[in-house]
mmCIF file of C-alpha atoms and ligand atoms in Angstrom:
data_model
loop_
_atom_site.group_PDB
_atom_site.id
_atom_site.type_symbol
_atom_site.label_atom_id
_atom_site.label_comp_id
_atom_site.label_asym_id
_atom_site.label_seq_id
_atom_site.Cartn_x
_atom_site.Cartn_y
_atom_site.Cartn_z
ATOM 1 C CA UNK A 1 114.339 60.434 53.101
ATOM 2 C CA UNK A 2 112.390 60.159 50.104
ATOM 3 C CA UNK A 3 109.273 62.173 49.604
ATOM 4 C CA UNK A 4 105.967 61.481 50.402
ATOM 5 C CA UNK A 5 103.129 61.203 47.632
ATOM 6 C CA UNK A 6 99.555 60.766 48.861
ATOM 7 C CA UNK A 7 97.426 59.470 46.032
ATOM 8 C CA UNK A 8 93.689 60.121 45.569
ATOM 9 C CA UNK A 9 91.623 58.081 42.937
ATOM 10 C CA UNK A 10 88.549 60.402 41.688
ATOM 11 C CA UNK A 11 85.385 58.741 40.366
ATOM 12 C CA UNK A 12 82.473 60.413 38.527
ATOM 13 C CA UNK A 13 79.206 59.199 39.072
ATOM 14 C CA UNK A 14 76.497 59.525 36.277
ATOM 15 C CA UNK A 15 73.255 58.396 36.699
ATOM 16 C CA UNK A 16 71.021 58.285 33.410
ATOM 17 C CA UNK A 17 67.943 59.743 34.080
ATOM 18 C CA UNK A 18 66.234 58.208 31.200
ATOM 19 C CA UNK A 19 66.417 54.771 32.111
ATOM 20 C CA UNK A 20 66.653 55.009 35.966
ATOM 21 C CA UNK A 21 63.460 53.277 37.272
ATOM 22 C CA UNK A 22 63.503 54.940 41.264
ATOM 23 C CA UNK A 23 63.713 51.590 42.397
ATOM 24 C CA UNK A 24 66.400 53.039 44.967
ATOM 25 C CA UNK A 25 68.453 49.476 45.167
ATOM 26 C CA UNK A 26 71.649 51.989 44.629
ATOM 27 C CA UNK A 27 70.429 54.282 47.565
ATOM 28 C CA UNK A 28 70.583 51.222 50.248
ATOM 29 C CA UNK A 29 73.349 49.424 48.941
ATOM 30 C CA UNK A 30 75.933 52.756 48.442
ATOM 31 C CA UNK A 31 78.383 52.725 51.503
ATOM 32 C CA UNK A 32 78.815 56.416 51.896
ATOM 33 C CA UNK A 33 75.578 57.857 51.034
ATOM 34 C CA UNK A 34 76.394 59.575 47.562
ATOM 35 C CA UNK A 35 73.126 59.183 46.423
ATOM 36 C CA UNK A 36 69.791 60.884 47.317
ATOM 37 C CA UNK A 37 66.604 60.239 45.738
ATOM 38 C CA UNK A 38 63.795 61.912 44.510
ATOM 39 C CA UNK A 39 61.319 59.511 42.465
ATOM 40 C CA UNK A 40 64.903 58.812 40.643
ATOM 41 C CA UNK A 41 68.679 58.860 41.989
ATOM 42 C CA UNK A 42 70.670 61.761 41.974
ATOM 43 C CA UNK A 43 74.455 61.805 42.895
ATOM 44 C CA UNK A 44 74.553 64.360 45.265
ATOM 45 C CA UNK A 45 77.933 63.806 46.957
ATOM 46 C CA UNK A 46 79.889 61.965 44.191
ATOM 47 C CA UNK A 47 83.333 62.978 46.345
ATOM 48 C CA UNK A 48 82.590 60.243 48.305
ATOM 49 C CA UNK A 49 82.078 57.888 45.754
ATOM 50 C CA UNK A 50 85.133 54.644 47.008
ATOM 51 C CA UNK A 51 84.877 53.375 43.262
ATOM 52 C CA UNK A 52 83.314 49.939 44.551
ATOM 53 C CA UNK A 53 81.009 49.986 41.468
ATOM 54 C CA UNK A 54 78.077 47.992 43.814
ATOM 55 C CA UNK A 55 75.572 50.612 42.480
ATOM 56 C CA UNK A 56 76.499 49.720 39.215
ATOM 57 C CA UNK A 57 75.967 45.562 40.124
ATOM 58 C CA UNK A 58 72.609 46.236 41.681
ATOM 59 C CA UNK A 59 71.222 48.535 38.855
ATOM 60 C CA UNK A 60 68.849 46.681 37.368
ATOM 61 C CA UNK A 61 68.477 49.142 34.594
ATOM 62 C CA UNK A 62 72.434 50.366 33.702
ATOM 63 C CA UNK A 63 71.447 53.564 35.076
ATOM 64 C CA UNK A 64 74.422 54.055 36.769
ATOM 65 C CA UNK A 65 78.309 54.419 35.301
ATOM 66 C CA UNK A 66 80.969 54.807 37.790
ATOM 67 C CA UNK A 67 84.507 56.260 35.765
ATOM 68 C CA UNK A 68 87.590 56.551 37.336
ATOM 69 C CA UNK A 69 89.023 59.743 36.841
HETATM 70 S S1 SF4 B 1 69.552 51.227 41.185
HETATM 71 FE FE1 SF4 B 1 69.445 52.108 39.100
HETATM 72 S S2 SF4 B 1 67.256 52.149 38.599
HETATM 73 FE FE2 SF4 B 1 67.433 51.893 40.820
HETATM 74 S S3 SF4 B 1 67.310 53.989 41.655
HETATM 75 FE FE3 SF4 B 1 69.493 53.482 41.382
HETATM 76 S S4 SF4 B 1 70.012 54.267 39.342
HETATM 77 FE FE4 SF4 B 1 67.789 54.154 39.453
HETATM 78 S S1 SF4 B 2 80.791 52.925 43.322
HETATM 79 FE FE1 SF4 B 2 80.346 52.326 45.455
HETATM 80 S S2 SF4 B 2 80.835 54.144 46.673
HETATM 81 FE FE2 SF4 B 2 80.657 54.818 44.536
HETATM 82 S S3 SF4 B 2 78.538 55.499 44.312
HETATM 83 FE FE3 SF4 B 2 78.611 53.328 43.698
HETATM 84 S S4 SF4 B 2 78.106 52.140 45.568
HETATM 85 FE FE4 SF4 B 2 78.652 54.261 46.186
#
């Protein structure tokens, strides 16, 4: 019986407030909600964050940088 290792993948999730535009294409498109939105995004529940980097694709304006950790 060899042992059991359960892996978790960590990602931060930075939004640059400077060149975010509150156009809120990251706010539909994220699958599990980590970002709210108040005239720009925040990442309010980054532990969520699955790594699928579609925030990143619709960003029109590289305001968002998803980093594995
Ligand atoms: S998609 Fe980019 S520009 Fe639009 S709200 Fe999100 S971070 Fe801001
Ligand atoms: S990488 Fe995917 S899960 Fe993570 S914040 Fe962006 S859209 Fe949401």
């Amino acid at each position: 019986m060899g042992k059991k290792f359960v892996e978790y993948e960590l990602y931060l999730v930075y939004v640059d407030q400077d060149k975010c535009e509150g156009c809120g294409q990251c706010i539909i498109y994220c699958p599990v909600d980590v970002f709210d939105f108040s005239i720009k995004a925040y990442p309010s529940r980054p532990q969520n964050c699955l790594g699928c980097r579609t925030c990143e694709a619709v960003c029109n304006s590289k305001a968002v940088i998803i980093t594995e950790i």
